[in-house]
PDB file of C-alpha atoms in Angstrom:
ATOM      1  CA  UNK A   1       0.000   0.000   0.000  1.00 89.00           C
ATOM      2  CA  UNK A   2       1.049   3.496  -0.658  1.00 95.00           C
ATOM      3  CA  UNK A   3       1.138   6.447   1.921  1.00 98.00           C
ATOM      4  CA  UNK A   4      -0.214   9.532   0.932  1.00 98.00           C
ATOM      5  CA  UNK A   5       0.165  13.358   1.995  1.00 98.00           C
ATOM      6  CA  UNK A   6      -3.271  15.209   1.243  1.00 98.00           C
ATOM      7  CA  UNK A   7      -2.424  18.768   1.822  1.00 98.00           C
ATOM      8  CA  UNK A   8      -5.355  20.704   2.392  1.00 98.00           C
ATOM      9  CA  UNK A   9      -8.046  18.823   5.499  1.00 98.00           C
ATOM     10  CA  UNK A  10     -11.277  21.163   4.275  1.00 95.00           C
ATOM     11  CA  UNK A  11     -14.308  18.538   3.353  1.00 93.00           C
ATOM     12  CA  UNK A  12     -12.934  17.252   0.256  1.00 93.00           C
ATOM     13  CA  UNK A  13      -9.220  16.664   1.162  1.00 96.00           C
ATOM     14  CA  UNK A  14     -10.873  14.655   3.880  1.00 96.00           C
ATOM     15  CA  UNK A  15     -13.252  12.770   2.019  1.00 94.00           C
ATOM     16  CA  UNK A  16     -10.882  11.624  -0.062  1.00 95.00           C
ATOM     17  CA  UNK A  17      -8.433  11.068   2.856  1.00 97.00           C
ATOM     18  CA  UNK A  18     -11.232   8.924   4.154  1.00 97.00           C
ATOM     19  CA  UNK A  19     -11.947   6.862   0.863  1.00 96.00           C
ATOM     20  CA  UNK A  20      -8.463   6.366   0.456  1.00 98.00           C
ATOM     21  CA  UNK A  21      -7.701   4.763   4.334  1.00 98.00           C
ATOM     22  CA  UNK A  22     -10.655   2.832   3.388  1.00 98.00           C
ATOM     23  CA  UNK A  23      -8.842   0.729   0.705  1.00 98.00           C
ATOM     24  CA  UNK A  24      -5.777   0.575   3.335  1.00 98.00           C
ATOM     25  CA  UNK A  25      -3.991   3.107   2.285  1.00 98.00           C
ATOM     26  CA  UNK A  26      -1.849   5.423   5.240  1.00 98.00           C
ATOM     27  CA  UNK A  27      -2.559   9.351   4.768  1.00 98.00           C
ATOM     28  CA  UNK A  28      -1.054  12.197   6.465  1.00 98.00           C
ATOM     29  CA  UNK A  29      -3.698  14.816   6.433  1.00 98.00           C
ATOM     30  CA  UNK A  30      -2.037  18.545   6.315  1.00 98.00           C
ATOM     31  CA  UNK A  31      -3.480  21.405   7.659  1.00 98.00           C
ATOM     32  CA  UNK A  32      -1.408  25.103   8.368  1.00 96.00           C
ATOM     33  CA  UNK A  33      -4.377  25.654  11.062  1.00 97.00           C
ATOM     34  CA  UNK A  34      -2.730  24.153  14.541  1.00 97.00           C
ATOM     35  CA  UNK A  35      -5.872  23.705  16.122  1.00 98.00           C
ATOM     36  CA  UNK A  36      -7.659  22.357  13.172  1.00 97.00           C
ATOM     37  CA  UNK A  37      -5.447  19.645  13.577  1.00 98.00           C
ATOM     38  CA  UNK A  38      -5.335  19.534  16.974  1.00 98.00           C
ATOM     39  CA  UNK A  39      -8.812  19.177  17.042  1.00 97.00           C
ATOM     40  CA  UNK A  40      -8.831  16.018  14.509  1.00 98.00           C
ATOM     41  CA  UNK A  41      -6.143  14.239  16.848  1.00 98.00           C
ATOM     42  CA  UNK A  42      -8.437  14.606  19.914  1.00 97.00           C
ATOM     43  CA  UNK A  43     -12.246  13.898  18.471  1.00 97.00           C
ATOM     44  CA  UNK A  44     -10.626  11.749  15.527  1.00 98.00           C
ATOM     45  CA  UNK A  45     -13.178  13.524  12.959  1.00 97.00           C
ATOM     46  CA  UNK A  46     -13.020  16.263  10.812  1.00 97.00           C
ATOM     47  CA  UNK A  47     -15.597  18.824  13.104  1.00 96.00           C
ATOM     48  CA  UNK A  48     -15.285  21.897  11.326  1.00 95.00           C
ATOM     49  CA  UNK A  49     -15.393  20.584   8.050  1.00 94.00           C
ATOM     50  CA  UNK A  50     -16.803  16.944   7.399  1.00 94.00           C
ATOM     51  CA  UNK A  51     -18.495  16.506  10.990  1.00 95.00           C
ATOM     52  CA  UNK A  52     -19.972  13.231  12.239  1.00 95.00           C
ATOM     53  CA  UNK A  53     -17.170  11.576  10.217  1.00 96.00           C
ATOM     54  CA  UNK A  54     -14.538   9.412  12.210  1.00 97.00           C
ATOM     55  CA  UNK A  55     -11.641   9.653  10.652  1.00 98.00           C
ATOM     56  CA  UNK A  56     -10.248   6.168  10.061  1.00 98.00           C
ATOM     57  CA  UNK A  57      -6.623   5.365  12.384  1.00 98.00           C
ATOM     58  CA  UNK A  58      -4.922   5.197   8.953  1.00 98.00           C
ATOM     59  CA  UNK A  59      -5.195   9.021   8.472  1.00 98.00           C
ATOM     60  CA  UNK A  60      -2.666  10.995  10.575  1.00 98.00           C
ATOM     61  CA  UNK A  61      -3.455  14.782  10.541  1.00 98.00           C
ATOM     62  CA  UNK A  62      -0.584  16.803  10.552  1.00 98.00           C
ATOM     63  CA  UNK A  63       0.529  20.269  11.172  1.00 98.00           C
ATOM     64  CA  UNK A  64       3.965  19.741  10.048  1.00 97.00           C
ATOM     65  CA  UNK A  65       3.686  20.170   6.180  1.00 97.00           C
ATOM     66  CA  UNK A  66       7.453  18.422   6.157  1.00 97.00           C
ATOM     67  CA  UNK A  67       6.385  15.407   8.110  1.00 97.00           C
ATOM     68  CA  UNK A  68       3.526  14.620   5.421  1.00 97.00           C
ATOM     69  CA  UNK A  69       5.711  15.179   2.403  1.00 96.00           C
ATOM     70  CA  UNK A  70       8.861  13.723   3.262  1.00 96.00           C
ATOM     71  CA  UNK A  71       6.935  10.493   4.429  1.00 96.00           C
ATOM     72  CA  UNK A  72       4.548   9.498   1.905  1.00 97.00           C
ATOM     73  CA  UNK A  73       4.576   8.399  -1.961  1.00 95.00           C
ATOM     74  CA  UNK A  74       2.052  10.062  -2.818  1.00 97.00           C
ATOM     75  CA  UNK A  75       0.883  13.823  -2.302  1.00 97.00           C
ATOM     76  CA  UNK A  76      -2.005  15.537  -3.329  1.00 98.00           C
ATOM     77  CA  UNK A  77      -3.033  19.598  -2.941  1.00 98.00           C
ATOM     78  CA  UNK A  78      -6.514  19.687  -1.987  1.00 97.00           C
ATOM     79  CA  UNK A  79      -6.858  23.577  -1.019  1.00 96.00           C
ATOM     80  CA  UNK A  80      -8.676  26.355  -1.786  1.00 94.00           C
ATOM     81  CA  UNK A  81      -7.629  27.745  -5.634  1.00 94.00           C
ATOM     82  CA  UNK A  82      -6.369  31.064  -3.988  1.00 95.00           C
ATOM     83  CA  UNK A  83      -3.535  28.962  -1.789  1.00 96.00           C
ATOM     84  CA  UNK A  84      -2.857  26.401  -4.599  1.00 96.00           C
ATOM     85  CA  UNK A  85       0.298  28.164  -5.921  1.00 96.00           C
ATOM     86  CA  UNK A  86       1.464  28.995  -2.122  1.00 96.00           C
ATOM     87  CA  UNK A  87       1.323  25.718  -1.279  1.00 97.00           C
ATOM     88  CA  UNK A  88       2.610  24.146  -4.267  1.00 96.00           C
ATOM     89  CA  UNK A  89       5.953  26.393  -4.093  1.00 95.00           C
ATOM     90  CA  UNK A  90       6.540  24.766  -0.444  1.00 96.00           C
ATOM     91  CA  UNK A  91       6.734  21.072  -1.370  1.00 95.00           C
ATOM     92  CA  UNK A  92      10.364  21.107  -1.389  1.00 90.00           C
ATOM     93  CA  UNK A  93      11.759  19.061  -3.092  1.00 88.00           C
ATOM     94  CA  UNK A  94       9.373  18.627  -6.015  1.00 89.00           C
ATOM     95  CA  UNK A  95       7.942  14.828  -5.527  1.00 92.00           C
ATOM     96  CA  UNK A  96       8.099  12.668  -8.484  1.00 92.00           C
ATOM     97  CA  UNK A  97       4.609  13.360  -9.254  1.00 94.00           C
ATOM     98  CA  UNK A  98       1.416  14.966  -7.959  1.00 96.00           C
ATOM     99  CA  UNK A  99      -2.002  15.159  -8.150  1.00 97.00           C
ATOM    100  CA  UNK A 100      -4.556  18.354  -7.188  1.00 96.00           C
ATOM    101  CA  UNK A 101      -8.176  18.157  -5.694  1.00 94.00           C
ATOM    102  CA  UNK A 102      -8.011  22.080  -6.148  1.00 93.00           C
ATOM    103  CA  UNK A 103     -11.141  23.365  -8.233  1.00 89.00           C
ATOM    104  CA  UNK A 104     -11.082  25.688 -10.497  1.00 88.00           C
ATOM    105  CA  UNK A 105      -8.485  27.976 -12.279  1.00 91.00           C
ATOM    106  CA  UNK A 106      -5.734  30.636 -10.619  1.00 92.00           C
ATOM    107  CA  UNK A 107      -7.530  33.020  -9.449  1.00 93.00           C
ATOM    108  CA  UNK A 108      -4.451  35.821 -10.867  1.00 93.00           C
ATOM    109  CA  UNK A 109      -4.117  34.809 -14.135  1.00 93.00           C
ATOM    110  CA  UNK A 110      -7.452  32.684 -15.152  1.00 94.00           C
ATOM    111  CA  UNK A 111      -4.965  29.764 -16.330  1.00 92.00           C
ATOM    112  CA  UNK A 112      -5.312  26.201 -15.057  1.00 94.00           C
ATOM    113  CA  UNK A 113      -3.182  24.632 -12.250  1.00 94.00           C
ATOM    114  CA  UNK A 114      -1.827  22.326 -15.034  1.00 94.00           C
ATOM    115  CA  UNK A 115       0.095  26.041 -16.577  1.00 94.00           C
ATOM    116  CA  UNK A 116       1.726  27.060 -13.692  1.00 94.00           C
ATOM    117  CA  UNK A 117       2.685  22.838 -12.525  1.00 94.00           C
ATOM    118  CA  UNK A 118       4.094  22.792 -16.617  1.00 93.00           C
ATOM    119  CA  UNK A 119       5.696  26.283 -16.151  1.00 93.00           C
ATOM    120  CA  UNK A 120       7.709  25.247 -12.531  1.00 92.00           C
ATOM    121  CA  UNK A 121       7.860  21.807 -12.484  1.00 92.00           C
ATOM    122  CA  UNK A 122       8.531  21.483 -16.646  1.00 92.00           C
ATOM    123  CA  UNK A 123       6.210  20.426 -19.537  1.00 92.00           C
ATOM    124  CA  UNK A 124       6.897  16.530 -18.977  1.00 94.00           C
ATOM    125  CA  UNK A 125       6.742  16.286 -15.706  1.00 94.00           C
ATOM    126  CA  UNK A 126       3.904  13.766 -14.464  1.00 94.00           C
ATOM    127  CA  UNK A 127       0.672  15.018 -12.459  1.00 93.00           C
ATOM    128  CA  UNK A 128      -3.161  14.734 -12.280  1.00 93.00           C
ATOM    129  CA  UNK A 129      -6.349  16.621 -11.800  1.00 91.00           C
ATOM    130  CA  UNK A 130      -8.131  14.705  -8.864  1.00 88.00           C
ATOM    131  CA  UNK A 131     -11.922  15.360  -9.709  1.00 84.00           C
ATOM    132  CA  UNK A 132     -15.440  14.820  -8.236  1.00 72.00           C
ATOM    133  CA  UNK A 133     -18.444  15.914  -7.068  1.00 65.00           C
ATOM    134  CA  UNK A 134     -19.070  19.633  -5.105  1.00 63.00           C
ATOM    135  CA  UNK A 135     -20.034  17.954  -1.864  1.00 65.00           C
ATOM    136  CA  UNK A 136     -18.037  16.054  -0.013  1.00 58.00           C
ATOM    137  CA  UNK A 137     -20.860  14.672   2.379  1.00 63.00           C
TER     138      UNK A 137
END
């Protein structure tokens, strides 16, 4: 099984966190809000964004965005369009691919995430658009 790093622990970073402990998987679920986090590791659910939830033992929320990164296979960007680029530019180094939950396009330039991934990361390099429905209940 892989371990994954979904950065971003708003209702659909955690759904999928959720779906994806559910086939076994380990995910380190990143927030930059200390007692968001904080929260999770004491209730072990998601109660200010996916509540009445219980967040399976195989996700680990995290407030450390080094910790999830530099331990997992996998990482995914599941934030808001208007921290996409923010957060992107602090996975350091670059993994060997990566996958977004983020909807919609940059909210500076109208281009999709794809552009600016292609413009720092180059044209080859390998990543995904993570899709799905509006509501993560």
């Amino acid at each position: 099984m892989s371990v994954f790093a979904i950065l971003g622990a708003g209702s659909w970073g955690t759904a999928v966190a959720m779906h994806l402990a559910r086939c076994k998987h380990t995910v380190y679920l990143w927030s930059n809000i200390k007692e968001h986090i904080e929260d999770m590791l004491t209730n072990r659910e998601n109660s200010a964004f996916l509540p009445g939830h219980k967040l399976s033992p195989k996700i680990l929320p995290v407030h450390d965005l080094k910790i999830a990164i530099e331990n997992s296979d996998e990482i995914g960007i599941a934030v808001p369009s208007h921290a996409f680029k923010e957060v992107c530019d602090a996975i350091n180094p670059k993994p060997k691919r990566l996958f977004w939950l983020t909807k919609g396009l940059d909210p500076v330039t109208n281009l999709p995430f794809s552009q600016y991934i292609m413009e720092t990361c180059g044209q080859d390099y390998p990543c995904a658009i993570f899709s799905g429905p509006s509501f993560a209940k």
